[in-house]
């Protein structure tokens, strides 16, 4: 089964038997918090994206995609071959390749700042770069992945279609926290969320800052 945005809002109200105007008006915020809770726990396949860029001769910098959360892998394409790069800290790149005028095929990269990668050494030619990364998916409150408009009750997302249980349980938990509900019931809803998360985890991977090509991907331990 699946849930669209309208069905999800109605289910939250039905489960909690509460439809106060302030509560209903805040349901979009509550649902986005539920989505954040899910995406911060498990990397779903829908978070994976791919982009290509171009390194310029002598320029060690490349723009970061605006929707990137973390890197999965980075490769420089040279003569048709993929050369996967080592993830490093900026300090390592600066120390290993202190002169930006010293060039070669890049061996490593680092996140220089929020909008820029730095590579070491600086490229000795024009190279294509393939980046696989994790991005935050569009919220169900902001439009569906089938082209539904923002705020449409017909909107769906990959999670609401494929894993209704975790979408609903996370939303109910966040909604009851918003209502400042009884601590025992919050614990009950949290346990139900964690049970759903355990199942969902089989389809995803725990968030990790490391490059998955070199280090693999950390799996989140779910306590039930």
mmCIF file of C-alpha atoms in Angstrom:
data_model
loop_
_atom_site.group_PDB
_atom_site.id
_atom_site.type_symbol
_atom_site.label_atom_id
_atom_site.label_comp_id
_atom_site.label_asym_id
_atom_site.label_seq_id
_atom_site.Cartn_x
_atom_site.Cartn_y
_atom_site.Cartn_z
ATOM 1 C CA UNK A 1 0.000 0.000 0.000
ATOM 2 C CA UNK A 2 0.970 3.634 -0.336
ATOM 3 C CA UNK A 3 0.040 6.984 1.164
ATOM 4 C CA UNK A 4 -0.415 10.269 -0.587
ATOM 5 C CA UNK A 5 -0.124 13.598 1.218
ATOM 6 C CA UNK A 6 -3.841 13.940 1.896
ATOM 7 C CA UNK A 7 -4.142 10.391 3.210
ATOM 8 C CA UNK A 8 -1.120 10.907 5.460
ATOM 9 C CA UNK A 9 -2.566 14.054 7.034
ATOM 10 C CA UNK A 10 -5.912 12.349 7.576
ATOM 11 C CA UNK A 11 -4.255 9.270 9.112
ATOM 12 C CA UNK A 12 -2.280 11.405 11.590
ATOM 13 C CA UNK A 13 -5.455 13.161 12.714
ATOM 14 C CA UNK A 14 -7.334 9.850 12.992
ATOM 15 C CA UNK A 15 -4.589 8.101 14.983
ATOM 16 C CA UNK A 16 -4.236 10.955 17.452
ATOM 17 C CA UNK A 17 -7.925 11.913 17.450
ATOM 18 C CA UNK A 18 -6.950 15.558 17.196
ATOM 19 C CA UNK A 19 -7.775 18.178 14.548
ATOM 20 C CA UNK A 20 -7.298 21.518 16.257
ATOM 21 C CA UNK A 21 -6.681 24.322 13.733
ATOM 22 C CA UNK A 22 -3.172 25.111 15.007
ATOM 23 C CA UNK A 23 -2.248 21.424 14.872
ATOM 24 C CA UNK A 24 -3.621 20.963 11.344
ATOM 25 C CA UNK A 25 -1.879 24.143 10.141
ATOM 26 C CA UNK A 26 1.428 22.750 11.435
ATOM 27 C CA UNK A 27 1.069 19.309 9.836
ATOM 28 C CA UNK A 28 3.350 20.229 6.889
ATOM 29 C CA UNK A 29 6.136 21.159 9.333
ATOM 30 C CA UNK A 30 5.519 18.030 11.413
ATOM 31 C CA UNK A 31 5.673 15.803 8.322
ATOM 32 C CA UNK A 32 8.909 17.434 7.118
ATOM 33 C CA UNK A 33 10.412 16.790 10.562
ATOM 34 C CA UNK A 34 9.341 13.154 10.240
ATOM 35 C CA UNK A 35 11.021 12.925 6.834
ATOM 36 C CA UNK A 36 14.190 14.464 8.286
ATOM 37 C CA UNK A 37 14.135 11.896 11.093
ATOM 38 C CA UNK A 38 13.981 9.077 8.523
ATOM 39 C CA UNK A 39 16.655 10.463 6.204
ATOM 40 C CA UNK A 40 19.011 11.150 9.110
ATOM 41 C CA UNK A 41 18.750 7.500 10.145
ATOM 42 C CA UNK A 42 18.965 5.619 6.866
ATOM 43 C CA UNK A 43 20.224 6.401 3.390
ATOM 44 C CA UNK A 44 17.410 5.388 1.080
ATOM 45 C CA UNK A 45 18.093 4.566 -2.587
ATOM 46 C CA UNK A 46 16.057 7.639 -3.551
ATOM 47 C CA UNK A 47 18.763 9.816 -1.974
ATOM 48 C CA UNK A 48 21.384 8.663 -4.467
ATOM 49 C CA UNK A 49 22.132 11.062 -7.297
ATOM 50 C CA UNK A 50 24.745 11.370 -10.009
ATOM 51 C CA UNK A 51 26.243 14.425 -11.636
ATOM 52 C CA UNK A 52 29.134 15.244 -13.932
ATOM 53 C CA UNK A 53 31.418 18.229 -13.901
ATOM 54 C CA UNK A 54 34.555 19.475 -15.622
ATOM 55 C CA UNK A 55 37.950 20.159 -14.097
ATOM 56 C CA UNK A 56 39.868 22.953 -15.800
ATOM 57 C CA UNK A 57 43.615 22.851 -16.429
ATOM 58 C CA UNK A 58 45.447 24.280 -13.410
ATOM 59 C CA UNK A 59 42.263 24.949 -11.391
ATOM 60 C CA UNK A 60 41.972 22.693 -8.310
ATOM 61 C CA UNK A 61 38.367 23.714 -7.502
ATOM 62 C CA UNK A 62 34.962 22.399 -8.559
ATOM 63 C CA UNK A 63 31.459 23.484 -7.504
ATOM 64 C CA UNK A 64 29.461 21.283 -5.120
ATOM 65 C CA UNK A 65 25.912 20.384 -6.248
ATOM 66 C CA UNK A 66 23.466 22.617 -4.390
ATOM 67 C CA UNK A 67 21.432 19.666 -3.087
ATOM 68 C CA UNK A 68 24.358 17.499 -1.911
ATOM 69 C CA UNK A 69 24.363 16.126 1.630
ATOM 70 C CA UNK A 70 27.385 13.822 1.389
ATOM 71 C CA UNK A 71 29.642 12.178 -1.184
ATOM 72 C CA UNK A 72 29.304 8.521 -2.154
ATOM 73 C CA UNK A 73 32.184 8.470 -4.642
ATOM 74 C CA UNK A 74 34.142 10.760 -6.937
ATOM 75 C CA UNK A 75 36.027 9.754 -10.093
ATOM 76 C CA UNK A 76 38.131 11.578 -12.656
ATOM 77 C CA UNK A 77 37.671 10.206 -16.166
ATOM 78 C CA UNK A 78 40.929 10.011 -18.087
ATOM 79 C CA UNK A 79 41.241 8.349 -21.515
ATOM 80 C CA UNK A 80 37.944 6.580 -20.894
ATOM 81 C CA UNK A 81 39.063 5.143 -17.550
ATOM 82 C CA UNK A 82 37.531 5.970 -14.177
ATOM 83 C CA UNK A 83 40.098 6.980 -11.565
ATOM 84 C CA UNK A 84 38.362 7.010 -8.189
ATOM 85 C CA UNK A 85 39.685 9.664 -5.830
ATOM 86 C CA UNK A 86 40.597 9.377 -2.186
ATOM 87 C CA UNK A 87 38.529 11.521 0.227
ATOM 88 C CA UNK A 88 40.737 13.699 2.396
ATOM 89 C CA UNK A 89 40.665 16.734 4.663
ATOM 90 C CA UNK A 90 41.569 20.142 3.222
ATOM 91 C CA UNK A 91 44.678 20.254 5.423
ATOM 92 C CA UNK A 92 45.923 16.999 3.866
ATOM 93 C CA UNK A 93 45.422 18.293 0.319
ATOM 94 C CA UNK A 94 47.229 21.539 1.186
ATOM 95 C CA UNK A 95 50.145 19.696 2.786
ATOM 96 C CA UNK A 96 50.476 16.977 0.142
ATOM 97 C CA UNK A 97 50.128 19.423 -2.766
ATOM 98 C CA UNK A 98 51.290 22.799 -1.409
ATOM 99 C CA UNK A 99 51.764 24.418 -4.822
ATOM 100 C CA UNK A 100 48.592 24.885 -6.880
ATOM 101 C CA UNK A 101 50.793 25.248 -9.972
ATOM 102 C CA UNK A 102 52.107 21.680 -9.603
ATOM 103 C CA UNK A 103 49.759 19.640 -11.786
ATOM 104 C CA UNK A 104 48.895 16.020 -12.498
ATOM 105 C CA UNK A 105 45.918 13.681 -12.593
ATOM 106 C CA UNK A 106 44.022 14.415 -9.348
ATOM 107 C CA UNK A 107 44.409 11.705 -6.707
ATOM 108 C CA UNK A 108 42.250 13.035 -3.889
ATOM 109 C CA UNK A 109 39.585 15.573 -3.044
ATOM 110 C CA UNK A 110 38.215 17.419 -0.022
ATOM 111 C CA UNK A 111 35.220 19.587 0.735
ATOM 112 C CA UNK A 112 36.876 23.012 0.699
ATOM 113 C CA UNK A 113 33.765 24.838 1.859
ATOM 114 C CA UNK A 114 29.997 24.507 1.611
ATOM 115 C CA UNK A 115 30.011 25.172 -2.133
ATOM 116 C CA UNK A 116 33.406 23.973 -3.376
ATOM 117 C CA UNK A 117 35.570 20.852 -3.704
ATOM 118 C CA UNK A 118 39.348 21.074 -3.810
ATOM 119 C CA UNK A 119 41.474 18.507 -5.663
ATOM 120 C CA UNK A 120 45.076 17.467 -5.324
ATOM 121 C CA UNK A 121 47.122 17.855 -7.366
ATOM 122 C CA UNK A 122 45.689 20.556 -9.626
ATOM 123 C CA UNK A 123 44.572 19.003 -12.917
ATOM 124 C CA UNK A 124 47.143 18.860 -15.704
ATOM 125 C CA UNK A 125 44.442 18.776 -18.364
ATOM 126 C CA UNK A 126 40.711 19.170 -18.800
ATOM 127 C CA UNK A 127 38.977 16.218 -17.116
ATOM 128 C CA UNK A 128 35.411 15.088 -16.713
ATOM 129 C CA UNK A 129 34.411 14.260 -13.142
ATOM 130 C CA UNK A 130 31.627 11.888 -12.122
ATOM 131 C CA UNK A 131 30.173 12.447 -8.670
ATOM 132 C CA UNK A 132 27.825 10.031 -6.922
ATOM 133 C CA UNK A 133 26.287 11.653 -3.900
ATOM 134 C CA UNK A 134 23.454 11.681 -1.381
ATOM 135 C CA UNK A 135 20.826 14.395 -1.664
ATOM 136 C CA UNK A 136 17.794 15.227 0.417
ATOM 137 C CA UNK A 137 14.678 14.203 -1.530
ATOM 138 C CA UNK A 138 11.796 16.600 -2.090
ATOM 139 C CA UNK A 139 9.313 16.550 0.777
ATOM 140 C CA UNK A 140 5.852 15.123 0.210
ATOM 141 C CA UNK A 141 4.576 18.516 1.396
ATOM 142 C CA UNK A 142 6.352 20.245 -1.494
ATOM 143 C CA UNK A 143 5.180 18.149 -4.418
ATOM 144 C CA UNK A 144 5.223 14.564 -5.570
ATOM 145 C CA UNK A 145 7.787 12.660 -7.547
ATOM 146 C CA UNK A 146 5.179 12.114 -10.244
ATOM 147 C CA UNK A 147 4.883 15.818 -10.900
ATOM 148 C CA UNK A 148 2.154 16.769 -8.420
ATOM 149 C CA UNK A 149 2.139 20.417 -7.381
ATOM 150 C CA UNK A 150 3.504 21.596 -4.057
ATOM 151 C CA UNK A 151 0.873 21.118 -1.361
ATOM 152 C CA UNK A 152 -1.230 18.774 -3.498
ATOM 153 C CA UNK A 153 -3.053 16.109 -1.483
ATOM 154 C CA UNK A 154 -2.243 13.675 -4.311
ATOM 155 C CA UNK A 155 1.514 14.079 -3.858
ATOM 156 C CA UNK A 156 3.548 10.956 -3.104
ATOM 157 C CA UNK A 157 7.220 10.200 -2.550
ATOM 158 C CA UNK A 158 9.352 7.090 -2.910
ATOM 159 C CA UNK A 159 9.033 6.390 0.818
ATOM 160 C CA UNK A 160 5.289 7.040 1.042
ATOM 161 C CA UNK A 161 4.738 4.637 -1.865
ATOM 162 C CA UNK A 162 7.166 1.891 -0.891
ATOM 163 C CA UNK A 163 7.327 2.161 2.924
ATOM 164 C CA UNK A 164 4.021 3.508 4.190
ATOM 165 C CA UNK A 165 4.683 2.196 7.699
ATOM 166 C CA UNK A 166 7.789 4.267 8.386
ATOM 167 C CA UNK A 167 6.275 7.398 6.856
ATOM 168 C CA UNK A 168 3.212 7.092 9.079
ATOM 169 C CA UNK A 169 4.982 6.023 12.271
ATOM 170 C CA UNK A 170 7.563 8.827 12.039
ATOM 171 C CA UNK A 171 4.825 11.378 11.373
ATOM 172 C CA UNK A 172 2.701 10.198 14.310
ATOM 173 C CA UNK A 173 5.738 10.339 16.595
ATOM 174 C CA UNK A 174 6.598 13.894 15.540
ATOM 175 C CA UNK A 175 2.951 14.939 15.788
ATOM 176 C CA UNK A 176 2.596 13.605 19.329
ATOM 177 C CA UNK A 177 5.830 15.324 20.351
ATOM 178 C CA UNK A 178 4.393 18.550 18.892
ATOM 179 C CA UNK A 179 1.315 18.053 21.068
ATOM 180 C CA UNK A 180 3.580 17.580 24.104
ATOM 181 C CA UNK A 181 1.931 14.250 24.741
ATOM 182 C CA UNK A 182 2.389 11.794 27.589
ATOM 183 C CA UNK A 183 5.938 10.490 27.928
ATOM 184 C CA UNK A 184 4.841 6.852 28.019
ATOM 185 C CA UNK A 185 2.940 7.201 24.757
ATOM 186 C CA UNK A 186 5.841 9.053 23.158
ATOM 187 C CA UNK A 187 8.003 6.058 24.052
ATOM 188 C CA UNK A 188 5.391 3.728 22.545
ATOM 189 C CA UNK A 189 5.287 5.687 19.282
ATOM 190 C CA UNK A 190 9.078 5.845 19.259
ATOM 191 C CA UNK A 191 9.286 2.058 19.604
ATOM 192 C CA UNK A 192 6.862 1.611 16.723
ATOM 193 C CA UNK A 193 8.953 3.970 14.628
ATOM 194 C CA UNK A 194 12.110 2.008 15.426
ATOM 195 C CA UNK A 195 10.401 -1.253 14.447
ATOM 196 C CA UNK A 196 9.483 0.255 11.090
ATOM 197 C CA UNK A 197 13.000 1.645 10.781
ATOM 198 C CA UNK A 198 14.508 -1.813 11.282
ATOM 199 C CA UNK A 199 12.599 -3.077 8.253
ATOM 200 C CA UNK A 200 13.332 -0.005 6.191
ATOM 201 C CA UNK A 201 17.021 -0.267 7.029
ATOM 202 C CA UNK A 202 17.262 -3.420 4.936
ATOM 203 C CA UNK A 203 16.686 -1.201 1.886
ATOM 204 C CA UNK A 204 19.023 1.590 2.874
ATOM 205 C CA UNK A 205 22.322 2.431 4.471
ATOM 206 C CA UNK A 206 23.255 4.526 7.517
ATOM 207 C CA UNK A 207 24.413 8.061 6.830
ATOM 208 C CA UNK A 208 28.159 8.504 6.902
ATOM 209 C CA UNK A 209 30.522 11.284 5.911
ATOM 210 C CA UNK A 210 33.033 8.903 4.340
ATOM 211 C CA UNK A 211 33.443 8.063 0.658
ATOM 212 C CA UNK A 212 31.635 4.756 0.160
ATOM 213 C CA UNK A 213 33.918 3.633 -2.672
ATOM 214 C CA UNK A 214 36.934 3.567 -0.351
ATOM 215 C CA UNK A 215 35.370 2.974 3.043
ATOM 216 C CA UNK A 216 32.101 1.196 2.450
ATOM 217 C CA UNK A 217 28.945 2.511 4.047
ATOM 218 C CA UNK A 218 28.183 2.550 7.728
ATOM 219 C CA UNK A 219 24.924 0.897 8.763
ATOM 220 C CA UNK A 220 22.929 2.490 11.535
ATOM 221 C CA UNK A 221 22.365 0.395 14.650
ATOM 222 C CA UNK A 222 18.667 0.422 15.450
ATOM 223 C CA UNK A 223 17.802 -0.188 19.088
ATOM 224 C CA UNK A 224 14.401 -1.767 19.551
#
